[in-house]
Short mmCIF file of C-alpha atoms in Angstrom, two decimals:
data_model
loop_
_atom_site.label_atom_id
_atom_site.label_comp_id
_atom_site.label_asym_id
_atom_site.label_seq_id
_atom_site.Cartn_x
_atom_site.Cartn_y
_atom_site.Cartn_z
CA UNK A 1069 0.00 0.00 0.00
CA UNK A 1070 1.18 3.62 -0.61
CA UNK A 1071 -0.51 7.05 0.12
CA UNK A 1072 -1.99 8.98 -2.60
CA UNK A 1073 -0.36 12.03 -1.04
CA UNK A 1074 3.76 9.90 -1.63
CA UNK A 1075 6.24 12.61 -2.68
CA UNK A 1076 6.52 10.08 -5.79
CA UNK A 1077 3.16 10.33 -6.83
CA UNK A 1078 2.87 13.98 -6.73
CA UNK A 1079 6.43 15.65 -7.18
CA UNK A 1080 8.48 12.71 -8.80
CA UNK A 1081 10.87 12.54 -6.05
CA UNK A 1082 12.21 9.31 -7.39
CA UNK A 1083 15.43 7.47 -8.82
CA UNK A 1084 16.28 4.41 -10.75
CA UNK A 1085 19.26 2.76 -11.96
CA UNK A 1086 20.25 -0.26 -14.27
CA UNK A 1087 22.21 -2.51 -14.45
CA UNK A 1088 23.04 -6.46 -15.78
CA UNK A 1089 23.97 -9.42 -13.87
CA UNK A 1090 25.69 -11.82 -16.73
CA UNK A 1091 27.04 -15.66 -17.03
CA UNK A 1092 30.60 -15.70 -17.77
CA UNK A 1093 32.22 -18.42 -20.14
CA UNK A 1094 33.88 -20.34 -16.86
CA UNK A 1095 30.05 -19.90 -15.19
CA UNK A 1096 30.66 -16.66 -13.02
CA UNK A 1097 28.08 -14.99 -12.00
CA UNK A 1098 29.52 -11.10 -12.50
CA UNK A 1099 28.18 -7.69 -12.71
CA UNK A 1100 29.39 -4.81 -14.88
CA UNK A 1101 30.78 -1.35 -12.75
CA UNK A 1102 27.88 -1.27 -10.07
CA UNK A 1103 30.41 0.83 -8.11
CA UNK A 1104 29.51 3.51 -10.64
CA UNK A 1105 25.95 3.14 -10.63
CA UNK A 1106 26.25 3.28 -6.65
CA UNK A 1107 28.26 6.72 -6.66
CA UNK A 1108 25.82 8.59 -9.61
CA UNK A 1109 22.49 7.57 -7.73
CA UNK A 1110 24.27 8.79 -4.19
CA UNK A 1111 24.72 12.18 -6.58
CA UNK A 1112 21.13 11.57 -7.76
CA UNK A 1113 19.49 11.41 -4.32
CA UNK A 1114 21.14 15.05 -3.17
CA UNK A 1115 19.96 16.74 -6.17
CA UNK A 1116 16.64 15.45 -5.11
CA UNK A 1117 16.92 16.04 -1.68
CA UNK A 1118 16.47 12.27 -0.85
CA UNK A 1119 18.73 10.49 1.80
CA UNK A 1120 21.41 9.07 -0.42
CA UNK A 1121 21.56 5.02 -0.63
CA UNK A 1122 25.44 4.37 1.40
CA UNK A 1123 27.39 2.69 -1.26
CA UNK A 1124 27.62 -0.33 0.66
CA UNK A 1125 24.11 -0.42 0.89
CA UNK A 1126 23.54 -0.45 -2.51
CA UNK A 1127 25.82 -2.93 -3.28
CA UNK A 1128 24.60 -5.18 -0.87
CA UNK A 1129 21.12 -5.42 -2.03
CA UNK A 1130 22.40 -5.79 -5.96
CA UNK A 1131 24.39 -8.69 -4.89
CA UNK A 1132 21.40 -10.51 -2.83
CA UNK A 1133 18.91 -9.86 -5.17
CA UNK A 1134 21.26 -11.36 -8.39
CA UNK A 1135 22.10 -14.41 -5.77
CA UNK A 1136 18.22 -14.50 -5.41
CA UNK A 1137 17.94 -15.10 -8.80
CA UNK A 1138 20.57 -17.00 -9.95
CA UNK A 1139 18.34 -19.13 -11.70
CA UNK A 1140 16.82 -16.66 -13.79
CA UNK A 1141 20.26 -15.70 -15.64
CA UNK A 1142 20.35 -16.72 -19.07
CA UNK A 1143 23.48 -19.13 -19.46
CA UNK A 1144 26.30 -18.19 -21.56
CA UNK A 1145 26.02 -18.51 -25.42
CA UNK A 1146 28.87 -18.61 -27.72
CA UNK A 1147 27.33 -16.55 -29.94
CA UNK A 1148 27.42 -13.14 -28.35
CA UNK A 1149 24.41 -11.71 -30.40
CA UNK A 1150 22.24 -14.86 -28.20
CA UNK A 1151 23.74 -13.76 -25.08
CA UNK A 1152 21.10 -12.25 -22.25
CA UNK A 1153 21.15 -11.68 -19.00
CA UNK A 1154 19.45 -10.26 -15.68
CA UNK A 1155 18.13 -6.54 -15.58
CA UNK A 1156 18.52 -5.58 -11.77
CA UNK A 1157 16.13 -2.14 -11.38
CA UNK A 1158 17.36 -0.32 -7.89
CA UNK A 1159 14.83 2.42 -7.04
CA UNK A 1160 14.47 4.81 -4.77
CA UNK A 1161 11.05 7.11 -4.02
CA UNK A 1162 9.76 9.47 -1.61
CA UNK A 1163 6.92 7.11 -0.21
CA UNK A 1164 5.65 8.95 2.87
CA UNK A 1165 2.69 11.05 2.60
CA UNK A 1166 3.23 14.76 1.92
CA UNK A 1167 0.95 17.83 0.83
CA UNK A 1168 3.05 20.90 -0.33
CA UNK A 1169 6.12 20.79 -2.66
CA UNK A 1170 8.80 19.71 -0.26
CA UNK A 1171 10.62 16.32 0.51
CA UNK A 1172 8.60 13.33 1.88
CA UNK A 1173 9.28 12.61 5.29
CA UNK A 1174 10.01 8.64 4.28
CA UNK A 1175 11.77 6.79 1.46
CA UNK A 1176 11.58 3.36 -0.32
CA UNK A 1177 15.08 1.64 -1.46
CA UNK A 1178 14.27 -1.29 -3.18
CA UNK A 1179 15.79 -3.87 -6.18
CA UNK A 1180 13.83 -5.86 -8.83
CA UNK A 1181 15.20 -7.67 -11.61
CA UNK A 1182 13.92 -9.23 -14.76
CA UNK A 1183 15.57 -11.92 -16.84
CA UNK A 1184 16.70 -9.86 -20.92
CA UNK A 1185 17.08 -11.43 -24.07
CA UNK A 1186 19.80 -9.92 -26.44
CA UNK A 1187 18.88 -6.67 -27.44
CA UNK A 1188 19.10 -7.06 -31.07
CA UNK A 1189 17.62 -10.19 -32.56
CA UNK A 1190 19.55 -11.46 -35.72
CA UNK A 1191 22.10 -9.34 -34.84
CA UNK A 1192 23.04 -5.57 -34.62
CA UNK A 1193 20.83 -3.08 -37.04
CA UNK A 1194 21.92 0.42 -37.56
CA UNK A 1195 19.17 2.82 -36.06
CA UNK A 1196 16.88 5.46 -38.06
CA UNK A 1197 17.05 9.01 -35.64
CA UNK A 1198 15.40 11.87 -35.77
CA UNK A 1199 16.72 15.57 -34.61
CA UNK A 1200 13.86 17.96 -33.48
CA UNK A 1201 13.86 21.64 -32.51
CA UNK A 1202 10.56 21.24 -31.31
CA UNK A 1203 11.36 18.77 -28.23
CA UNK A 1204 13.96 18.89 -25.52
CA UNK A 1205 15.29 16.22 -23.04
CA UNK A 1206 16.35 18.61 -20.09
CA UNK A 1207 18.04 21.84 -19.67
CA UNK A 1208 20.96 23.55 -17.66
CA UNK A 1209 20.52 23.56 -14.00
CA UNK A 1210 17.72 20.42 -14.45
CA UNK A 1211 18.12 17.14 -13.59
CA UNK A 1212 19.70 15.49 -16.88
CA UNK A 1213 22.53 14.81 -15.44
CA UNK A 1214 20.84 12.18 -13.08
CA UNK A 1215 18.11 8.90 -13.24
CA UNK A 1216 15.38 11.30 -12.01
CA UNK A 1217 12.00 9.18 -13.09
CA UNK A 1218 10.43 12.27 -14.81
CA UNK A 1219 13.59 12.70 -17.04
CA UNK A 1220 12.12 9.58 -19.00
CA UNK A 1221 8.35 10.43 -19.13
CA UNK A 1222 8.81 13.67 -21.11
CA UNK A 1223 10.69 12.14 -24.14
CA UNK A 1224 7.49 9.64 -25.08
CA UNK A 1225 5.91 11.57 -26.62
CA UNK A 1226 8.91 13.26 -29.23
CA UNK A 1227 9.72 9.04 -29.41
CA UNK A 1228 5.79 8.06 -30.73
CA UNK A 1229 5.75 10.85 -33.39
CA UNK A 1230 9.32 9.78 -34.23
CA UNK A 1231 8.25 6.16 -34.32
CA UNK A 1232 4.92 6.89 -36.63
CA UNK A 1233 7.49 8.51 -39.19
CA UNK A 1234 9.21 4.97 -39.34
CA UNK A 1235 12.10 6.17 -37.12
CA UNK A 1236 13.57 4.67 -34.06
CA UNK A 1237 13.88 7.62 -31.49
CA UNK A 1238 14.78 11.41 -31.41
CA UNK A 1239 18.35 12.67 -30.58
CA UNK A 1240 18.28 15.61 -28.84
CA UNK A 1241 19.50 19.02 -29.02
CA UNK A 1242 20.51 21.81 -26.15
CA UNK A 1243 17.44 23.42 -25.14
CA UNK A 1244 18.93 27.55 -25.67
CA UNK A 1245 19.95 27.11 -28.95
CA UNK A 1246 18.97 24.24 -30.98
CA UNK A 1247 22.46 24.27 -31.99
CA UNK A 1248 24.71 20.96 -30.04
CA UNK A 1249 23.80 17.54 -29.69
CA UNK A 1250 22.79 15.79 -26.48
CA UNK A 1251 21.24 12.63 -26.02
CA UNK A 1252 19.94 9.88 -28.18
CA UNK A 1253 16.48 9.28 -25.93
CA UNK A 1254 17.81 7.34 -23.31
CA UNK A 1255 21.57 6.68 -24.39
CA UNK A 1256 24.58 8.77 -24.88
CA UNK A 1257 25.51 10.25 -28.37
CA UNK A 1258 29.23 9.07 -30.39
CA UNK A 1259 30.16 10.21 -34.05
CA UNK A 1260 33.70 9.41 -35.06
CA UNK A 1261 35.70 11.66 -37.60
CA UNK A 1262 38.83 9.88 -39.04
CA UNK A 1263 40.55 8.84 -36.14
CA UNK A 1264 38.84 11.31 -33.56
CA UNK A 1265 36.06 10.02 -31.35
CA UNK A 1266 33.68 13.37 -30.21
CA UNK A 1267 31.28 12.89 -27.92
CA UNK A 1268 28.32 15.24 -25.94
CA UNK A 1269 30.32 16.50 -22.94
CA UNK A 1270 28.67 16.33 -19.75
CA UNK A 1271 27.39 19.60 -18.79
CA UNK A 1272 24.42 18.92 -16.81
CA UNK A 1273 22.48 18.11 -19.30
CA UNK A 1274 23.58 14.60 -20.19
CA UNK A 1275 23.99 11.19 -18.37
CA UNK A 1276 27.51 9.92 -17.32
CA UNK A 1277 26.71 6.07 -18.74
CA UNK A 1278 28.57 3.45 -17.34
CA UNK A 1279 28.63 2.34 -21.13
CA UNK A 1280 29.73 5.64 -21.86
CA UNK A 1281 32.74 6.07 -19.73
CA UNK A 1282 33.60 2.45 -20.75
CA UNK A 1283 33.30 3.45 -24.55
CA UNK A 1284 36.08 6.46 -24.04
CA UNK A 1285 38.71 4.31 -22.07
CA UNK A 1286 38.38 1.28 -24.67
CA UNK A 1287 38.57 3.27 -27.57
CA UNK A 1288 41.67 5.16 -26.58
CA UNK A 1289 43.23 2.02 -24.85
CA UNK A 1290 42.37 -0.55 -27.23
CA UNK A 1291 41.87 1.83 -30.39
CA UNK A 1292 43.98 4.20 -30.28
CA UNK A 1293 41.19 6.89 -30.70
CA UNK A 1294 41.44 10.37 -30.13
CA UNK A 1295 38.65 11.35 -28.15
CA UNK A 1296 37.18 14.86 -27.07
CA UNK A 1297 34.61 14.91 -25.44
CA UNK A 1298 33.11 18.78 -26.41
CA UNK A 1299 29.79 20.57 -27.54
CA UNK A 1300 29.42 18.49 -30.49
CA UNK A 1301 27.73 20.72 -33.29
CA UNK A 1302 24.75 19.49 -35.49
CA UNK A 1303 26.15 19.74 -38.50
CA UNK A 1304 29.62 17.42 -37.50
CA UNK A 1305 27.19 14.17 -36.53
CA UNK A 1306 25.46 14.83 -40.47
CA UNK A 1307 29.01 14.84 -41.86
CA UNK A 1308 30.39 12.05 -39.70
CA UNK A 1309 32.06 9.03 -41.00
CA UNK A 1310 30.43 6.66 -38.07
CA UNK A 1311 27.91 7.35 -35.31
CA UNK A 1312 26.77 5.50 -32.41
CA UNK A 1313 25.12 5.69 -29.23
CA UNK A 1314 26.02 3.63 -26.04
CA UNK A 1315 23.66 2.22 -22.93
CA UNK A 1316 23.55 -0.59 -20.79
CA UNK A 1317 20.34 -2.07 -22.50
CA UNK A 1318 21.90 -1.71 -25.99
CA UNK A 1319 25.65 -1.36 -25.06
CA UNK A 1320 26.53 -0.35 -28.71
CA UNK A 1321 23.58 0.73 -31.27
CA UNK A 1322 24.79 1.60 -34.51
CA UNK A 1323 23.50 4.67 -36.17
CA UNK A 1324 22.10 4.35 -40.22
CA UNK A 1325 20.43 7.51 -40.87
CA UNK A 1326 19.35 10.74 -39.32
CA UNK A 1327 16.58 12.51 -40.56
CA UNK A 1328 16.07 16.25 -39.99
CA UNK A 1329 14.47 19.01 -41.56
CA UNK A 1330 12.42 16.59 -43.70
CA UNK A 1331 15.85 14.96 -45.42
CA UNK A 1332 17.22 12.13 -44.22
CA UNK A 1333 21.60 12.15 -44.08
CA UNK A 1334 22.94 8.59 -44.51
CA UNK A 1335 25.63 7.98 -42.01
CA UNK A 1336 28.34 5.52 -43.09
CA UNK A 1337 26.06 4.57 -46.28
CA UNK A 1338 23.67 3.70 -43.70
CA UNK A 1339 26.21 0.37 -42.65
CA UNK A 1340 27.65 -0.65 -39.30
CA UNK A 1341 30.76 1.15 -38.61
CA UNK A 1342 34.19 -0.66 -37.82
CA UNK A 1343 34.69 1.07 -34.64
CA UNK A 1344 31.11 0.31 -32.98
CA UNK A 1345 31.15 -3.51 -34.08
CA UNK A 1346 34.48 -3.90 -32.20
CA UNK A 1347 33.28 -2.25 -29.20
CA UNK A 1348 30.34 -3.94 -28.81
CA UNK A 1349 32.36 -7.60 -29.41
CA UNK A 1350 34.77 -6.18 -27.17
CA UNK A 1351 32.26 -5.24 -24.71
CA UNK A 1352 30.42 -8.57 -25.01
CA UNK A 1353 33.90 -10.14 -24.38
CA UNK A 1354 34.45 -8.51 -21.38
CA UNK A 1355 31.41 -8.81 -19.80
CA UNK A 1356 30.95 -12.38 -20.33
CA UNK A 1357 34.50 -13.35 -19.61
CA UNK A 1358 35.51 -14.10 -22.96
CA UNK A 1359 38.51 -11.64 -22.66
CA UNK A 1360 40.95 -10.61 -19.91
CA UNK A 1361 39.15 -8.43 -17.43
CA UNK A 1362 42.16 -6.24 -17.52
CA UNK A 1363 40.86 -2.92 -16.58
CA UNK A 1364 38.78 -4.93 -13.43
CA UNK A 1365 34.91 -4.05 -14.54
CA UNK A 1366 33.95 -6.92 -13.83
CA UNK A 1367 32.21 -7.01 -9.96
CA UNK A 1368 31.84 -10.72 -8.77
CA UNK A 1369 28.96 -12.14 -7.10
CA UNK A 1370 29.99 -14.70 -4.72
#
């Protein structure tokens, strides 16, 4: 049971994060970076003004709730595009009953998870975008920056027109000047440029993904990319050789086309670039154990 009058219900005073529990090759049960997901919803909870979850806490309940489950994660396939694994969903809301805009007086910290198939069946498909003046995800000074529950609400909408038109979802631009790029929906924004990697930095406005930070270290460590992580104009993602965008549902989504202005810009001829097919098998091959763990993402559940 929960009050009408819950601070969630009435002023969105909630968090999530996400995260994956995955079978290795030698049958370890690991997860990917929680440590990160642990420090950015501690950072989410004081913009909010909600108690922040201890980081031991939080790490805590992921690791009883995967051991819970163990029997709900999807074994290890050779194949990596038949690999799944199991979604764990930490939340936090403002439960207790409160009239007036101000913090509840109570909180909720709980964990579900839910066994995932691989996110692309058949394999990886570049994605169909769509940039719109008309629509923003958040703004300086809001809460972009963090899991806040209401960040995702506003962007159905821009996503169900974008989906009518035959797209796949709406990357977004700065809300004062329609000029840089932002976010891809839910999932950060790459474009590579001969051997430079330029990506949205983060300026409030934009999510510091696990996938993300994992995308820059790998491509500079195992690439030998430049990266720069800037305001990234428009006009440079049109004329890129490659695009992407990275996420911990998707990891790596390859990006065919994006459409704005009523023309559609091909983006690699509309293939899968080199660079995001080795990062997502190089990914894949980390997370599963099929590679060295040699930067030590990999968080064992004992």
């Amino acid at each position: 049971p929960m009050s009408p009058a819950a601070g969630v219900l009435n002023y969105g005073q909630g968090l999530f994060e996400g995260m994956k529990a995955y079978k290795t090759k030698d049958q370890r049960t690991v997860l990917f970076r929680p440590e990160i997901n642990a420090q950015r919803i501690i950072e989410g909870c004081k913009r909010l003004c909600i108690p922040p979850i201890p980081e031991k806490l939080f790490l805590e309940a992921i690791t009883s709730v995967t051991k819970a489950n163990l029997d709900y994660i999807p074994p290890y396939q050779e194949e990596p595009t038949a690999r799944g694994a199991l979604y764990l969903r930490p939340l936090v809301w403002g439960t207790g009953a409160v009239l007036g805009v101000k913090p509840a007086p109570s909180y909720t910290f709980l964990v579900f998870a839910c066994p995932v198939g691989p996110y692309f069946k058949g394999g990886m498909q570049p994605i169909k975008l769509k940039i719109t003046k008309d629509y923003h995800r958040a703004a300086i000074g809001g809460t972009g920056s963090i899991k806040a529950i209401g960040n995702y609400a506003v962007g159905m909408y821009p996503a169900t027109i974008a989906k009518k038109e035959g797209l796949n979802e709406i990357l977004y631009l700065d809300s004062q000047n329609n000029l840089y790029l932002e976010e891809v929906g839910s999932a950060n924004f790459f474009c590579r440029k001969g051997n430079t990697l330029i990506t949205p930095e983060l300026d409030g406005c934009i999510l510091s993904g696990v996938t993300r930070r994992s995308v820059i270290q790998l491509s500079q460590e195992r690439l030998q990319l430049k990266v720069e992580e800037r305001k990234v104009k428009l006009q440079e993602a049109l004329e890129a050789d490659e695009a992407f965008c990275t996420g911990t549902a998707v990891v790596i989504s390859p990006i065919g086309s994006i459409h704005f202005e009523n023309k559609d810009y091909l983006i690699n001829e509309g293939k899968i670039g080199a660079t995001s097919q080795k990062l997502y098998q190089t990914l894949l091959a980390i997370q599963h154990g099929v590679e060295p763990d040699s930067c030590n993402w990999l968080y064992p559940i004992k």
